[in-house]
Amino acid sequence: MTADTTLDLLDNDPVFHLKGGMLTMTLVELIRLAPDQFARQLAEKVEQAPNFFVDTPVVIALDKLNEPLTDLTLRHLLNLCRDHGLQPVALRGGEAFRELAQGANMVLLPPGRQRERSLDLPEPPPKPAPAPAPAIEIPPPPAAIAGKIITEPVRGGQQVYARGGDLIVMAPVSAGAELLADGHIHVYGPLRGRALAGVQGNQEARIFCQSLEAELVSIAGQYKVAEDLRKQQWKQAVQISLEGDSLKISGL
């Protein structure tokens, strides 16, 4: 084989692959133009679950906006999103918004036709009332932690949130699905979607699954994506815990 032939073979060797995939994306659906109210209400949403919004990619949906949107106002809204940790990646709407999208260096997605649901964010815990002076008595046992049990498969596009406790899924979790819990997450089957435990900052939360095939796992805001997970115990029964600022994955 000549040197020229070797160079030709190396030149034709692929350096990338194009693949289809299903990603869970958060929509910020703009209904009317009120930048001050937008900033206040966005801050309230982020305060409910600050870890959930860290570096979260979002699409700004303009489908229902009936007011004229200027380039200056759009940039102001995008900056408000970035100030709160959101990362706008695209606009969604009709062709009338294409020039605005190009001016903001963003892509324009066509209007959505799929069914969508509001994002169910965790509510901040109420402040405890001051306790009266304690009498000498035997304290009662601690209350059981609330939780949620799911017995049906969790399909792509579905989101399940266990507020104030653990989430137990007795079925497979498909790609594109999203599990959230204030406590632990247990999946007695393949975990192919996203699993976010301890979303209100509980660093003791853990994720358990019978087959790790997830797009993303997160505990108290620290996360790993599929590219990192494939290098470890991929498609094995594992538990995931938080040690310092990184996730530890160990076999069950």
PDB file of N, CA and C in Angstrom, residues 53-102:
ATOM      1  N   PHE A  53     -32.786  24.994  38.211  1.00  0.00           N
ATOM      2  CA  PHE A  53     -32.640  25.949  37.118  1.00  0.00           C
ATOM      3  C   PHE A  53     -31.192  26.269  36.775  1.00  0.00           C
ATOM      4  N   VAL A  54     -30.237  25.648  37.431  1.00  0.00           N
ATOM      5  CA  VAL A  54     -28.840  25.956  37.157  1.00  0.00           C
ATOM      6  C   VAL A  54     -28.462  25.434  35.776  1.00  0.00           C
ATOM      7  N   ASP A  55     -28.058  26.347  34.883  1.00  0.00           N
ATOM      8  CA  ASP A  55     -27.635  25.998  33.516  1.00  0.00           C
ATOM      9  C   ASP A  55     -28.678  25.177  32.773  1.00  0.00           C
ATOM     10  N   THR A  56     -29.962  25.443  33.025  1.00  0.00           N
ATOM     11  CA  THR A  56     -31.030  24.712  32.345  1.00  0.00           C
ATOM     12  C   THR A  56     -31.273  25.308  30.955  1.00  0.00           C
ATOM     13  N   PRO A  57     -31.155  24.510  29.880  1.00  0.00           N
ATOM     14  CA  PRO A  57     -31.464  25.030  28.548  1.00  0.00           C
ATOM     15  C   PRO A  57     -32.963  25.229  28.384  1.00  0.00           C
ATOM     16  N   VAL A  58     -33.362  26.366  27.823  1.00  0.00           N
ATOM     17  CA  VAL A  58     -34.780  26.659  27.646  1.00  0.00           C
ATOM     18  C   VAL A  58     -35.038  27.181  26.230  1.00  0.00           C
ATOM     19  N   VAL A  59     -36.283  26.989  25.797  1.00  0.00           N
ATOM     20  CA  VAL A  59     -36.767  27.535  24.532  1.00  0.00           C
ATOM     21  C   VAL A  59     -37.784  28.623  24.868  1.00  0.00           C
ATOM     22  N   ILE A  60     -37.620  29.796  24.294  1.00  0.00           N
ATOM     23  CA  ILE A  60     -38.574  30.897  24.493  1.00  0.00           C
ATOM     24  C   ILE A  60     -39.681  30.749  23.455  1.00  0.00           C
ATOM     25  N   ALA A  61     -40.883  30.367  23.910  1.00  0.00           N
ATOM     26  CA  ALA A  61     -42.013  30.137  23.010  1.00  0.00           C
ATOM     27  C   ALA A  61     -42.798  31.428  22.832  1.00  0.00           C
ATOM     28  N   LEU A  62     -42.955  31.855  21.572  1.00  0.00           N
ATOM     29  CA  LEU A  62     -43.646  33.103  21.250  1.00  0.00           C
ATOM     30  C   LEU A  62     -44.982  32.859  20.559  1.00  0.00           C
ATOM     31  N   ASP A  63     -45.448  31.597  20.538  1.00  0.00           N
ATOM     32  CA  ASP A  63     -46.649  31.224  19.798  1.00  0.00           C
ATOM     33  C   ASP A  63     -47.876  32.034  20.206  1.00  0.00           C
ATOM     34  N   LYS A  64     -48.013  32.329  21.508  1.00  0.00           N
ATOM     35  CA  LYS A  64     -49.221  32.976  22.028  1.00  0.00           C
ATOM     36  C   LYS A  64     -49.060  34.476  22.237  1.00  0.00           C
ATOM     37  N   LEU A  65     -47.933  35.021  21.793  1.00  0.00           N
ATOM     38  CA  LEU A  65     -47.692  36.453  21.974  1.00  0.00           C
ATOM     39  C   LEU A  65     -48.369  37.240  20.855  1.00  0.00           C
ATOM     40  N   ASN A  66     -49.291  38.142  21.227  1.00  0.00           N
ATOM     41  CA  ASN A  66     -50.034  38.935  20.244  1.00  0.00           C
ATOM     42  C   ASN A  66     -49.571  40.379  20.190  1.00  0.00           C
ATOM     43  N   GLU A  67     -48.467  40.698  20.850  1.00  0.00           N
ATOM     44  CA  GLU A  67     -47.933  42.055  20.850  1.00  0.00           C
ATOM     45  C   GLU A  67     -46.647  42.098  20.026  1.00  0.00           C
ATOM     46  N   PRO A  68     -46.345  43.250  19.428  1.00  0.00           N
ATOM     47  CA  PRO A  68     -45.081  43.361  18.677  1.00  0.00           C
ATOM     48  C   PRO A  68     -43.876  43.266  19.604  1.00  0.00           C
ATOM     49  N   LEU A  69     -42.906  42.451  19.229  1.00  0.00           N
ATOM     50  CA  LEU A  69     -41.710  42.219  20.037  1.00  0.00           C
ATOM     51  C   LEU A  69     -40.504  42.811  19.313  1.00  0.00           C
ATOM     52  N   THR A  70     -39.830  43.736  19.977  1.00  0.00           N
ATOM     53  CA  THR A  70     -38.660  44.376  19.370  1.00  0.00           C
ATOM     54  C   THR A  70     -37.392  43.623  19.743  1.00  0.00           C
ATOM     55  N   ASP A  71     -36.346  43.878  18.975  1.00  0.00           N
ATOM     56  CA  ASP A  71     -35.056  43.247  19.246  1.00  0.00           C
ATOM     57  C   ASP A  71     -34.549  43.650  20.626  1.00  0.00           C
ATOM     58  N   LEU A  72     -34.741  44.909  21.015  1.00  0.00           N
ATOM     59  CA  LEU A  72     -34.267  45.398  22.320  1.00  0.00           C
ATOM     60  C   LEU A  72     -34.983  44.691  23.465  1.00  0.00           C
ATOM     61  N   THR A  73     -36.321  44.543  23.334  1.00  0.00           N
ATOM     62  CA  THR A  73     -37.079  43.879  24.400  1.00  0.00           C
ATOM     63  C   THR A  73     -36.699  42.408  24.499  1.00  0.00           C
ATOM     64  N   LEU A  74     -36.522  41.754  23.355  1.00  0.00           N
ATOM     65  CA  LEU A  74     -36.121  40.348  23.363  1.00  0.00           C
ATOM     66  C   LEU A  74     -34.781  40.160  24.073  1.00  0.00           C
ATOM     67  N   ARG A  75     -33.813  41.002  23.754  1.00  0.00           N
ATOM     68  CA  ARG A  75     -32.503  40.876  24.389  1.00  0.00           C
ATOM     69  C   ARG A  75     -32.593  41.103  25.904  1.00  0.00           C
ATOM     70  N   HIS A  76     -33.476  42.019  26.303  1.00  0.00           N
ATOM     71  CA  HIS A  76     -33.663  42.259  27.734  1.00  0.00           C
ATOM     72  C   HIS A  76     -34.224  41.011  28.420  1.00  0.00           C
ATOM     73  N   LEU A  77     -35.202  40.357  27.792  1.00  0.00           N
ATOM     74  CA  LEU A  77     -35.796  39.146  28.368  1.00  0.00           C
ATOM     75  C   LEU A  77     -34.769  38.004  28.413  1.00  0.00           C
ATOM     76  N   LEU A  78     -33.957  37.884  27.365  1.00  0.00           N
ATOM     77  CA  LEU A  78     -32.930  36.837  27.341  1.00  0.00           C
ATOM     78  C   LEU A  78     -31.907  37.054  28.459  1.00  0.00           C
ATOM     79  N   ASN A  79     -31.543  38.323  28.680  1.00  0.00           N
ATOM     80  CA  ASN A  79     -30.588  38.621  29.755  1.00  0.00           C
ATOM     81  C   ASN A  79     -31.179  38.323  31.131  1.00  0.00           C
ATOM     82  N   LEU A  80     -32.482  38.562  31.305  1.00  0.00           N
ATOM     83  CA  LEU A  80     -33.137  38.236  32.566  1.00  0.00           C
ATOM     84  C   LEU A  80     -33.080  36.731  32.816  1.00  0.00           C
ATOM     85  N   CYS A  81     -33.303  35.945  31.762  1.00  0.00           N
ATOM     86  CA  CYS A  81     -33.227  34.487  31.903  1.00  0.00           C
ATOM     87  C   CYS A  81     -31.820  34.061  32.314  1.00  0.00           C
ATOM     88  N   ARG A  82     -30.810  34.626  31.628  1.00  0.00           N
ATOM     89  CA  ARG A  82     -29.423  34.236  31.939  1.00  0.00           C
ATOM     90  C   ARG A  82     -29.021  34.667  33.349  1.00  0.00           C
ATOM     91  N   ASP A  83     -29.543  35.807  33.801  1.00  0.00           N
ATOM     92  CA  ASP A  83     -29.219  36.275  35.154  1.00  0.00           C
ATOM     93  C   ASP A  83     -29.720  35.304  36.217  1.00  0.00           C
ATOM     94  N   HIS A  84     -30.749  34.512  35.898  1.00  0.00           N
ATOM     95  CA  HIS A  84     -31.311  33.562  36.857  1.00  0.00           C
ATOM     96  C   HIS A  84     -30.863  32.131  36.574  1.00  0.00           C
ATOM     97  N   GLY A  85     -29.825  31.950  35.760  1.00  0.00           N
ATOM     98  CA  GLY A  85     -29.261  30.619  35.543  1.00  0.00           C
ATOM     99  C   GLY A  85     -29.798  29.884  34.345  1.00  0.00           C
ATOM    100  N   LEU A  86     -30.858  30.391  33.704  1.00  0.00           N
ATOM    101  CA  LEU A  86     -31.402  29.741  32.512  1.00  0.00           C
ATOM    102  C   LEU A  86     -30.529  30.052  31.299  1.00  0.00           C
ATOM    103  N   GLN A  87     -30.491  29.134  30.352  1.00  0.00           N
ATOM    104  CA  GLN A  87     -29.677  29.308  29.145  1.00  0.00           C
ATOM    105  C   GLN A  87     -30.584  29.206  27.917  1.00  0.00           C
ATOM    106  N   PRO A  88     -31.114  30.349  27.407  1.00  0.00           N
ATOM    107  CA  PRO A  88     -31.957  30.298  26.206  1.00  0.00           C
ATOM    108  C   PRO A  88     -31.158  29.780  25.008  1.00  0.00           C
ATOM    109  N   VAL A  89     -31.711  28.778  24.324  1.00  0.00           N
ATOM    110  CA  VAL A  89     -31.014  28.181  23.182  1.00  0.00           C
ATOM    111  C   VAL A  89     -31.760  28.393  21.869  1.00  0.00           C
ATOM    112  N   ALA A  90     -33.060  28.739  21.929  1.00  0.00           N
ATOM    113  CA  ALA A  90     -33.823  28.888  20.694  1.00  0.00           C
ATOM    114  C   ALA A  90     -35.097  29.661  20.977  1.00  0.00           C
ATOM    115  N   LEU A  91     -35.657  30.234  19.889  1.00  0.00           N
ATOM    116  CA  LEU A  91     -36.998  30.805  19.931  1.00  0.00           C
ATOM    117  C   LEU A  91     -37.952  29.841  19.234  1.00  0.00           C
ATOM    118  N   ARG A  92     -39.226  29.884  19.618  1.00  0.00           N
ATOM    119  CA  ARG A  92     -40.228  29.073  18.937  1.00  0.00           C
ATOM    120  C   ARG A  92     -41.382  29.958  18.512  1.00  0.00           C
ATOM    121  N   GLY A  93     -41.770  29.868  17.251  1.00  0.00           N
ATOM    122  CA  GLY A  93     -42.847  30.698  16.746  1.00  0.00           C
ATOM    123  C   GLY A  93     -42.871  30.686  15.224  1.00  0.00           C
ATOM    124  N   GLY A  94     -43.704  31.550  14.650  1.00  0.00           N
ATOM    125  CA  GLY A  94     -43.851  31.597  13.207  1.00  0.00           C
ATOM    126  C   GLY A  94     -42.719  32.341  12.513  1.00  0.00           C
ATOM    127  N   GLU A  95     -42.811  32.402  11.189  1.00  0.00           N
ATOM    128  CA  GLU A  95     -41.766  33.015  10.368  1.00  0.00           C
ATOM    129  C   GLU A  95     -41.575  34.496  10.681  1.00  0.00           C
ATOM    130  N   ALA A  96     -42.586  35.139  11.269  1.00  0.00           N
ATOM    131  CA  ALA A  96     -42.467  36.560  11.590  1.00  0.00           C
ATOM    132  C   ALA A  96     -41.352  36.827  12.608  1.00  0.00           C
ATOM    133  N   PHE A  97     -40.938  35.784  13.346  1.00  0.00           N
ATOM    134  CA  PHE A  97     -39.911  35.958  14.376  1.00  0.00           C
ATOM    135  C   PHE A  97     -38.518  35.556  13.888  1.00  0.00           C
ATOM    136  N   ARG A  98     -38.390  35.184  12.611  1.00  0.00           N
ATOM    137  CA  ARG A  98     -37.099  34.693  12.123  1.00  0.00           C
ATOM    138  C   ARG A  98     -36.023  35.781  12.198  1.00  0.00           C
ATOM    139  N   GLU A  99     -36.361  37.020  11.806  1.00  0.00           N
ATOM    140  CA  GLU A  99     -35.373  38.094  11.851  1.00  0.00           C
ATOM    141  C   GLU A  99     -34.919  38.376  13.277  1.00  0.00           C
ATOM    142  N   LEU A 100     -35.877  38.304  14.246  1.00  0.00           N
ATOM    143  CA  LEU A 100     -35.503  38.492  15.647  1.00  0.00           C
ATOM    144  C   LEU A 100     -34.553  37.390  16.110  1.00  0.00           C
ATOM    145  N   ALA A 101     -34.847  36.155  15.717  1.00  0.00           N
ATOM    146  CA  ALA A 101     -33.993  35.030  16.112  1.00  0.00           C
ATOM    147  C   ALA A 101     -32.588  35.191  15.551  1.00  0.00           C
ATOM    148  N   GLN A 102     -32.491  35.588  14.296  1.00  0.00           N
ATOM    149  CA  GLN A 102     -31.181  35.775  13.685  1.00  0.00           C
ATOM    150  C   GLN A 102     -30.419  36.905  14.352  1.00  0.00           C
TER     151      GLN A 102
END
